[in-house]
Amino acid sequence: LGQDPFAQGYNPVVYLYNYLVANLLPPKPRMITRMEAITIENYQNFWDPEKGVIENEANQARPQLSPEFPARPLRIVVLGREDTAFFTPIREGVLTAASELKSRNTKVEWIVPEAVSKLGDFGIRGYGPIFQSYVDQKVDGIVVPIYDKKLVPLINRAVDAGVAVATYNSDSSGLR
């Protein structure tokens, strides 16, 4: 099953930007990326051995940027990982959103925490300290994957402190 990883990077950045500049919420509280059954008959539409994941028309139902511009420069940080090929198109989605938002006085950064890249810790120890450091820096928004429900209280405190947070690659049923 294809999980539209490009959208997992692109969409939360755009939704977060739209919220920050126009107080626009996503159409639903929980956005699920489009799932595609990839078979021997159609895999060429989704995967190229030379390029990896292919962006095609079926995958490009993307959120639109708000026509409003920020009143001041914005900074959005996306915490990621790069330990498997699955995360390459997620990163490409983030970088595409970053390119589109650059002319809108918004800086978007893709950050892979050292504990994630070197130690393979995808939980609170991998993401928690760097997440908190960006909250302390008062960035405008943070996008983070959730693999550990121990991150939820940290996210709640960030939101209480005025930092907007979006998640990706998260299963909310496992976070209750």
XYZ file of N, CA, C and O in Angstrom:
704
model
N 0.836 -1.182 0.000
C 0.000 0.000 0.000
C 0.878 1.241 0.000
O 1.777 1.377 0.829
N 0.620 2.131 -0.923
C 1.335 3.399 -0.969
C 0.699 4.374 0.001
O -0.517 4.500 0.073
N 1.510 5.077 0.766
C 1.021 5.981 1.804
C 1.221 7.450 1.463
O 1.122 8.300 2.328
N 1.531 7.754 0.211
C 1.755 9.119 -0.247
C 2.714 9.873 0.688
O 2.358 10.875 1.304
N 3.955 9.371 0.816
C 4.894 10.004 1.748
C 5.208 11.458 1.415
O 5.457 12.250 2.317
N 5.191 11.838 0.128
C 5.415 13.239 -0.213
C 4.411 14.115 0.534
O 4.767 15.138 1.116
N 3.147 13.705 0.530
C 2.095 14.466 1.221
C 2.331 14.503 2.724
O 1.976 15.482 3.382
N 2.924 13.467 3.279
C 3.188 13.458 4.715
C 4.201 14.535 5.097
O 4.225 14.984 6.242
N 5.030 14.952 4.149
C 5.944 16.056 4.395
C 5.352 17.403 4.013
O 5.443 18.376 4.752
N 4.710 17.447 2.861
C 4.196 18.701 2.321
C 2.972 19.211 3.081
O 2.914 20.370 3.500
N 1.976 18.373 3.241
C 0.691 18.805 3.779
C 0.767 19.421 5.170
O 0.187 20.492 5.383
N 1.444 18.803 6.151
C 1.450 19.434 7.476
C 2.109 20.807 7.489
O 1.689 21.695 8.237
N 3.116 21.013 6.633
C 3.768 22.324 6.566
C 2.779 23.365 6.040
O 2.654 24.462 6.597
N 2.053 23.016 4.978
C 1.089 23.959 4.399
C -0.057 24.211 5.374
O -0.464 25.367 5.579
N -0.584 23.169 5.988
C -1.665 23.366 6.960
C -1.200 24.235 8.131
O -1.938 25.094 8.612
N 0.014 24.027 8.588
C 0.552 24.825 9.689
C 0.719 26.285 9.259
O 0.337 27.210 9.998
N 1.258 26.504 8.076
C 1.396 27.861 7.548
C 0.023 28.535 7.466
O -0.146 29.676 7.913
N -0.952 27.854 6.893
C -2.289 28.429 6.749
C -2.886 28.793 8.104
O -3.545 29.818 8.246
N -2.628 27.967 9.090
C -3.112 28.262 10.442
C -2.419 29.515 10.994
O -3.062 30.392 11.566
N -1.103 29.592 10.802
C -0.342 30.713 11.360
C -0.696 32.053 10.711
O -0.745 33.068 11.389
N -0.948 32.052 9.399
C -1.196 33.339 8.718
C -2.670 33.709 8.631
O -2.998 34.888 8.514
N -3.566 32.726 8.663
C -4.981 33.036 8.439
C -5.911 32.331 9.424
O -7.120 32.372 9.254
N -5.315 31.689 10.428
C -6.106 30.960 11.427
C -7.019 29.915 10.762
O -8.102 29.630 11.269
N -6.571 29.381 9.626
C -7.325 28.352 8.913
C -6.960 26.981 9.451
O -5.782 26.631 9.526
N -7.961 26.210 9.808
C -7.742 24.841 10.257
C -7.879 23.892 9.070
O -8.598 24.194 8.106
N -7.225 22.735 9.127
C -7.426 21.742 8.069
C -8.912 21.357 7.995
O -9.647 21.542 8.965
N -9.345 20.805 6.872
C -10.757 20.459 6.729
C -11.250 19.434 7.751
O -12.429 19.386 8.061
N -10.344 18.619 8.264
C -10.692 17.631 9.286
C -9.609 17.679 10.360
O -8.459 18.005 10.073
N -9.953 17.304 11.608
C -8.940 17.319 12.665
C -7.807 16.322 12.429
O -6.686 16.538 12.838
N -8.114 15.246 11.746
C -7.094 14.232 11.470
C -7.085 13.968 9.976
O -8.054 13.458 9.427
N -6.011 14.342 9.329
C -5.904 14.168 7.877
C -5.135 12.874 7.590
O -4.038 12.681 8.086
N -5.730 12.032 6.800
C -5.102 10.767 6.405
C -4.664 10.917 4.956
O -5.459 11.340 4.105
N -3.422 10.579 4.675
C -2.976 10.653 3.285
C -3.631 9.540 2.492
O -4.049 8.512 3.026
N -3.701 9.759 1.225
C -4.353 8.816 0.318
C -3.573 7.499 0.267
O -2.348 7.504 0.106
N -4.269 6.399 0.393
C -3.659 5.071 0.291
C -3.945 4.515 -1.098
O -5.063 4.620 -1.590
N -2.953 3.953 -1.710
C -3.083 3.350 -3.031
C -2.618 1.907 -2.966
O -1.568 1.626 -2.385
N -3.370 1.021 -3.574
C -2.917 -0.360 -3.732
C -1.952 -0.375 -4.909
O -2.309 -0.023 -6.034
N -0.722 -0.725 -4.635
C 0.292 -0.768 -5.681
C 0.503 -2.225 -6.053
O 0.795 -3.052 -5.188
N 0.341 -2.512 -7.328
C 0.419 -3.885 -7.813
C 1.483 -3.999 -8.899
O 2.033 -2.987 -9.354
N 1.714 -5.205 -9.337
C 2.669 -5.429 -10.421
C 2.231 -4.707 -11.699
O 3.050 -4.290 -12.501
N 0.913 -4.506 -11.838
C 0.398 -3.842 -13.034
C 0.565 -2.321 -12.997
O 0.640 -1.683 -14.032
N 0.592 -1.717 -11.808
C 0.609 -0.247 -11.766
C 1.809 0.355 -11.033
O 1.894 1.566 -10.895
N 2.734 -0.453 -10.578
C 3.832 0.091 -9.768
C 4.649 1.144 -10.492
O 5.202 2.057 -9.874
N 4.703 1.077 -11.834
C 5.481 2.072 -12.589
C 4.902 3.473 -12.427
O 5.604 4.455 -12.659
N 3.643 3.577 -12.033
C 3.030 4.880 -11.790
C 3.503 5.501 -10.475
O 3.284 6.686 -10.239
N 4.112 4.694 -9.622
C 4.481 5.155 -8.282
C 5.969 5.040 -7.977
O 6.453 5.677 -7.058
N 6.684 4.214 -8.734
C 8.073 3.953 -8.391
C 8.916 3.814 -9.638
O 8.555 3.113 -10.580
N 10.053 4.509 -9.639
C 11.030 4.391 -10.707
C 12.335 3.952 -10.061
O 12.802 4.617 -9.131
N 12.936 2.857 -10.529
C 14.177 2.379 -9.889
C 15.292 3.424 -9.848
O 16.118 3.419 -8.956
N 15.294 4.349 -10.814
C 16.316 5.394 -10.853
C 15.989 6.579 -9.956
O 16.876 7.206 -9.393
N 14.690 6.921 -9.828
C 14.272 8.129 -9.122
C 13.611 7.868 -7.776
O 13.475 8.776 -6.973
N 13.131 6.667 -7.560
C 12.374 6.391 -6.334
C 10.905 6.703 -6.543
O 10.356 6.465 -7.616
N 10.271 7.282 -5.527
C 8.844 7.570 -5.579
C 8.568 8.609 -6.655
O 9.285 9.595 -6.785
N 7.510 8.397 -7.418
C 7.106 9.301 -8.487
C 5.889 10.087 -8.031
O 4.925 9.519 -7.529
N 5.944 11.374 -8.197
C 4.776 12.227 -7.970
C 3.949 12.193 -9.242
O 4.456 12.472 -10.321
N 2.678 11.864 -9.122
C 1.816 11.848 -10.299
C 0.498 12.539 -9.981
O 0.258 12.945 -8.847
N -0.357 12.672 -10.984
C -1.613 13.395 -10.794
C -2.460 12.784 -9.691
O -3.108 13.492 -8.929
N -2.465 11.472 -9.570
C -3.271 10.814 -8.539
C -2.812 11.208 -7.140
O -3.602 11.226 -6.207
N -1.535 11.519 -7.010
C -0.995 11.852 -5.694
C -1.015 13.346 -5.396
O -0.595 13.748 -4.326
N -1.461 14.175 -6.319
C -1.256 15.598 -6.143
C -2.470 16.382 -5.665
O -2.587 17.558 -5.934
N -3.331 15.762 -4.901
C -4.434 16.492 -4.263
C -3.858 17.130 -3.008
O -3.875 16.573 -1.926
N -3.259 18.281 -3.170
C -2.536 18.954 -2.099
C -3.323 20.151 -1.573
O -4.063 20.795 -2.322
N -3.115 20.488 -0.294
C -3.769 21.683 0.225
C -3.220 22.938 -0.453
O -2.051 22.989 -0.835
N -4.069 23.918 -0.610
C -3.679 25.189 -1.225
C -3.158 26.138 -0.157
O -3.656 26.156 0.967
N -2.161 26.936 -0.524
C -1.654 27.954 0.390
C -2.675 29.070 0.542
O -3.304 29.491 -0.439
N -2.823 29.563 1.752
C -3.669 30.718 1.998
C -3.148 31.888 1.165
O -1.928 32.068 1.039
N -4.033 32.714 0.622
C -3.559 33.878 -0.130
C -2.951 34.950 0.782
O -2.282 35.853 0.301
N -3.165 34.827 2.094
C -2.609 35.815 3.024
C -1.121 35.569 3.248
O -0.641 34.442 3.170
N -0.413 36.653 3.545
C 1.010 36.586 3.834
C 1.216 36.908 5.311
O 0.422 37.647 5.901
N 2.291 36.395 5.894
C 2.519 36.686 7.307
C 2.875 38.155 7.533
O 3.502 38.794 6.690
N 2.478 38.664 8.687
C 2.781 40.050 9.043
C 4.252 40.209 9.422
O 4.785 41.313 9.399
N 4.893 39.112 9.767
C 6.310 39.108 10.146
C 6.932 37.806 9.660
O 6.210 36.889 9.282
N 8.255 37.699 9.655
C 8.876 36.440 9.229
C 8.434 35.276 10.127
O 8.309 35.433 11.345
N 8.192 34.126 9.500
C 7.816 32.919 10.235
C 8.903 31.871 10.114
O 9.622 31.816 9.115
N 8.991 31.032 11.135
C 9.945 29.921 11.130
C 9.188 28.652 11.528
O 8.592 28.588 12.601
N 9.231 27.669 10.644
C 8.626 26.363 10.883
C 9.731 25.320 10.819
O 10.516 25.294 9.867
N 9.791 24.467 11.826
C 10.791 23.414 11.895
C 10.088 22.072 11.734
O 9.063 21.820 12.371
N 10.637 21.234 10.866
C 10.102 19.893 10.668
C 11.140 18.898 11.163
O 12.259 18.858 10.647
N 10.775 18.126 12.174
C 11.665 17.092 12.694
C 11.413 15.818 11.893
O 10.272 15.402 11.730
N 12.474 15.234 11.391
C 12.316 14.071 10.532
C 13.262 12.952 10.872
O 13.857 12.913 11.957
N 13.391 12.077 9.939
C 14.359 10.982 10.012
C 14.707 10.603 8.588
O 13.960 10.911 7.658
N 15.845 9.930 8.423
C 16.306 9.573 7.078
C 16.922 8.184 7.053
O 17.792 7.901 6.252
N 16.427 7.306 7.918
C 17.030 5.989 8.045
C 16.517 4.973 7.032
O 17.095 3.905 6.892
N 15.439 5.299 6.312
C 14.935 4.418 5.260
C 14.537 5.268 4.055
O 14.304 6.470 4.177
N 14.415 4.613 2.902
C 14.045 5.319 1.676
C 12.643 5.916 1.761
O 12.335 6.864 1.045
N 11.803 5.403 2.645
C 10.448 5.931 2.800
C 10.474 7.415 3.145
O 9.596 8.165 2.738
N 11.485 7.861 3.874
C 11.528 9.246 4.333
C 12.100 10.210 3.299
O 11.987 11.421 3.469
N 12.665 9.704 2.217
C 13.166 10.591 1.161
C 12.042 11.436 0.563
O 12.166 12.661 0.479
N 10.901 10.849 0.156
C 9.831 11.701 -0.381
C 9.164 12.564 0.685
O 8.638 13.638 0.359
N 9.183 12.148 1.944
C 8.671 13.024 3.006
C 9.524 14.283 3.044
O 9.015 15.403 3.060
N 10.836 14.100 3.045
C 11.765 15.236 3.031
C 11.541 16.092 1.784
O 11.529 17.320 1.870
N 11.338 15.451 0.617
C 11.081 16.206 -0.614
C 9.802 17.028 -0.493
O 9.735 18.162 -0.980
N 8.788 16.482 0.158
C 7.551 17.236 0.379
C 7.793 18.456 1.238
O 7.296 19.548 0.948
N 8.588 18.287 2.299
C 8.923 19.419 3.173
C 9.702 20.472 2.393
O 9.409 21.666 2.481
N 10.695 20.034 1.623
C 11.529 20.989 0.880
C 10.739 21.693 -0.225
O 10.998 22.864 -0.521
N 9.766 21.012 -0.826
C 8.901 21.658 -1.813
C 8.069 22.745 -1.142
O 7.962 23.867 -1.644
N 7.487 22.426 0.013
C 6.721 23.432 0.759
C 7.637 24.587 1.161
O 7.250 25.755 1.060
N 8.860 24.270 1.583
C 9.815 25.318 1.969
C 10.102 26.246 0.802
O 10.162 27.477 0.966
N 10.262 25.687 -0.380
C 10.531 26.491 -1.567
C 9.350 27.414 -1.886
O 9.538 28.584 -2.218
N 8.141 26.882 -1.771
C 6.950 27.688 -2.040
C 6.756 28.791 -1.000
O 6.244 29.870 -1.321
N 7.159 28.531 0.222
C 6.931 29.494 1.307
C 8.059 30.513 1.452
O 7.881 31.533 2.122
N 9.179 30.270 0.822
C 10.311 31.187 0.929
C 9.935 32.598 0.496
O 10.281 33.572 1.153
N 9.194 32.711 -0.591
C 8.789 34.037 -1.083
C 7.692 34.651 -0.213
O 7.323 35.804 -0.407
N 7.204 33.888 0.748
C 6.176 34.378 1.664
C 6.766 34.683 3.046
O 6.068 34.622 4.048
N 8.046 34.968 3.066
C 8.713 35.375 4.305
C 8.632 34.296 5.389
O 8.484 34.587 6.567
N 8.700 33.027 4.945
C 8.613 31.902 5.866
C 9.780 30.966 5.622
O 10.014 30.532 4.494
N 10.496 30.653 6.682
C 11.612 29.723 6.612
C 11.149 28.379 7.160
O 10.631 28.299 8.273
N 11.342 27.333 6.365
C 11.001 25.973 6.773
C 12.290 25.168 6.788
O 13.042 25.170 5.810
N 12.544 24.484 7.899
C 13.773 23.711 8.054
C 13.455 22.242 8.288
O 12.583 21.913 9.086
N 14.178 21.366 7.613
C 14.108 19.916 7.818
C 15.262 19.551 8.747
O 16.424 19.772 8.414
N 14.952 19.035 9.912
C 15.959 18.716 10.922
C 15.851 17.240 11.302
O 14.766 16.773 11.654
N 16.963 16.535 11.254
C 17.009 15.157 11.752
C 17.835 15.196 13.037
O 19.044 15.450 12.996
N 17.188 14.989 14.186
C 17.927 15.041 15.457
C 19.044 14.005 15.485
O 18.896 12.894 14.959
N 20.145 14.360 16.114
C 21.295 13.461 16.196
C 20.934 12.136 16.856
O 21.363 11.074 16.415
N 20.122 12.165 17.904
C 19.736 10.926 18.584
C 18.909 10.028 17.669
O 18.906 8.812 17.819
N 18.231 10.632 16.715
C 17.448 9.855 15.756
C 18.374 9.265 14.702
O 18.321 8.079 14.393
N 19.267 10.083 14.136
C 20.122 9.615 13.047
C 21.217 8.662 13.514
O 21.504 7.686 12.836
N 21.815 8.935 14.655
C 22.947 8.106 15.093
C 22.532 6.949 15.991
O 23.123 5.879 15.930
N 21.531 7.164 16.826
C 21.142 6.128 17.792
C 19.871 5.391 17.381
O 19.532 4.379 17.992
N 19.162 5.913 16.396
C 17.916 5.279 15.976
C 16.837 5.333 17.034
O 15.963 4.475 17.084
N 16.863 6.359 17.871
C 15.863 6.507 18.932
C 14.746 7.403 18.412
O 14.916 8.605 18.273
N 13.587 6.817 18.127
C 12.473 7.549 17.538
C 11.435 7.948 18.571
O 10.333 8.353 18.229
N 11.785 7.864 19.836
C 10.854 8.189 20.904
C 11.164 9.520 21.554
O 11.775 10.413 20.958
N 10.774 9.625 22.796
C 10.938 10.862 23.564
C 12.409 11.243 23.686
O 12.757 12.418 23.641
N 13.293 10.275 23.811
C 14.729 10.600 23.922
C 15.300 11.100 22.606
O 16.215 11.912 22.585
N 14.753 10.622 21.478
C 15.241 11.064 20.176
C 14.702 12.415 19.768
O 15.449 13.273 19.286
N 13.409 12.629 19.981
C 12.779 13.865 19.526
C 12.542 14.877 20.640
O 12.468 16.080 20.372
N 12.389 14.421 21.861
C 12.019 15.315 22.960
C 12.947 16.495 23.182
O 12.497 17.650 23.197
N 14.257 16.270 23.369
C 15.148 17.400 23.665
C 15.201 18.453 22.558
O 15.147 19.650 22.842
N 15.275 18.034 21.317
C 15.348 19.030 20.237
C 14.001 19.715 20.047
O 13.932 20.913 19.776
N 12.918 18.970 20.222
C 11.581 19.564 20.171
C 11.484 20.671 21.209
O 11.084 21.796 20.906
N 11.898 20.370 22.425
C 11.835 21.362 23.506
C 12.746 22.552 23.214
O 12.388 23.694 23.518
N 13.890 22.299 22.591
C 14.796 23.423 22.287
C 14.141 24.394 21.308
O 14.313 25.608 21.427
N 13.366 23.883 20.353
C 12.683 24.775 19.418
C 11.509 25.481 20.078
O 11.201 26.626 19.740
N 10.853 24.825 21.025
C 9.810 25.508 21.800
C 10.440 26.667 22.571
O 9.917 27.781 22.587
N 11.589 26.398 23.206
C 12.290 27.436 23.964
C 12.731 28.596 23.069
O 12.781 29.743 23.521
N 13.060 28.292 21.814
C 13.441 29.338 20.861
C 12.232 30.107 20.341
O 12.382 31.083 19.616
N 11.056 29.628 20.687
C 9.789 30.245 20.267
C 9.628 30.294 18.751
O 9.216 31.316 18.180
N 9.978 29.160 18.085
C 9.680 29.080 16.659
C 8.166 29.186 16.506
O 7.413 28.987 17.471
N 7.716 29.491 15.332
C 6.274 29.663 15.113
C 5.540 28.339 15.023
O 4.385 28.235 15.448
N 6.195 27.318 14.469
C 5.541 26.031 14.325
C 6.545 24.903 14.259
O 7.683 25.086 13.821
N 6.102 23.741 14.717
C 6.919 22.535 14.669
C 6.059 21.417 14.089
O 4.906 21.240 14.480
N 6.642 20.672 13.170
C 6.012 19.475 12.629
C 6.850 18.294 13.115
O 8.074 18.306 12.979
N 6.197 17.293 13.689
C 6.927 16.185 14.295
C 6.192 14.869 14.065
O 4.963 14.832 14.112
N 6.949 13.791 13.792
C 6.292 12.480 13.748
C 6.114 11.989 15.189
O 6.885 12.352 16.074
N 5.105 11.199 15.397
C 4.902 10.667 16.753
C 4.982 9.146 16.699
O 4.124 8.496 16.101
N 6.014 8.621 17.313
C 6.173 7.172 17.433
C 6.075 6.752 18.898
O 6.142 5.581 19.203
N 5.979 7.722 19.776
C 6.010 7.470 21.214
C 4.971 8.379 21.877
O 5.060 9.604 21.772
N 4.011 7.785 22.558
C 2.957 8.594 23.186
C 3.497 9.502 24.286
O 2.822 10.442 24.703
N 4.732 9.297 24.709
C 5.334 10.187 25.701
C 5.591 11.584 25.128
O 5.834 12.524 25.881
N 5.532 11.726 23.811
C 5.684 13.043 23.187
C 4.424 13.899 23.334
O 4.496 15.118 23.245
N 3.279 13.275 23.553
C 2.019 14.009 23.601
C 2.017 15.096 24.676
O 1.657 16.240 24.389
N 2.420 14.824 25.934
C 2.449 15.919 26.921
C 3.399 17.061 26.514
O 3.103 18.226 26.761
N 4.504 16.711 25.884
C 5.455 17.730 25.415
C 4.800 18.597 24.337
O 4.935 19.828 24.348
N 4.068 17.976 23.435
C 3.352 18.716 22.387
C 2.299 19.614 23.022
O 2.165 20.783 22.652
N 1.564 19.086 23.989
C 0.536 19.894 24.659
C 1.142 21.112 25.352
O 0.586 22.209 25.288
N 2.280 20.939 25.981
C 2.944 22.084 26.638
C 3.420 23.101 25.599
O 3.374 24.310 25.834
N 3.881 22.617 24.444
C 4.319 23.525 23.375
C 3.145 24.372 22.896
O 3.271 25.591 22.743
N 2.018 23.740 22.683
C 0.829 24.467 22.228
C 0.393 25.465 23.298
O 0.061 26.614 22.990
N 0.426 25.055 24.563
C 0.094 25.980 25.657
C 1.035 27.179 25.683
O 0.648 28.277 26.083
N 2.293 26.969 25.236
C 3.284 28.047 25.207
C 3.155 28.907 23.948
O 3.938 29.839 23.753
N 2.207 28.591 23.077
C 1.979 29.401 21.885
C 2.677 28.925 20.627
O 2.698 29.635 19.624
N 3.255 27.722 20.655
C 3.905 27.171 19.465
C 2.919 26.220 18.798
O 2.463 25.252 19.414
N 2.595 26.495 17.538
C 1.682 25.620 16.798
C 2.406 24.331 16.427
O 3.589 24.348 16.077
N 1.710 23.211 16.526
C 2.313 21.902 16.252
C 1.409 21.118 15.312
O 0.185 21.088 15.477
N 2.031 20.486 14.331
C 1.347 19.533 13.457
C 2.148 18.242 13.509
O 3.363 18.257 13.744
N 1.470 17.124 13.315
C 2.154 15.827 13.328
C 1.974 15.153 11.981
O 1.073 15.474 11.212
N 2.856 14.193 11.720
C 2.725 13.366 10.529
C 3.152 11.961 10.894
O 3.796 11.740 11.927
N 2.755 11.017 10.056
C 3.104 9.617 10.262
C 2.743 9.176 11.673
O 3.502 8.485 12.344
N 1.573 9.612 12.115
C 1.132 9.357 13.485
C -0.186 8.605 13.476
O -1.074 8.901 12.689
N -0.311 7.656 14.367
C -1.560 6.930 14.527
C -2.198 7.345 15.833
O -1.743 6.959 16.901
N -3.221 8.177 15.734
C -3.815 8.753 16.944
C -4.416 7.694 17.856
O -4.460 7.884 19.068
N -4.862 6.567 17.331
C -5.452 5.547 18.191
C -4.413 4.976 19.147
O -4.740 4.557 20.256
N -3.144 4.963 18.738
C -2.084 4.471 19.607
C -1.611 5.510 20.598
O -0.769 5.219 21.435
N -2.128 6.739 20.505
C -1.662 7.827 21.374
C -2.655 8.151 22.483
O -2.433 9.034 23.272
N -3.764 7.436 22.539
C -4.783 7.742 23.553
C -4.308 7.364 24.928
O -3.591 6.459 25.157
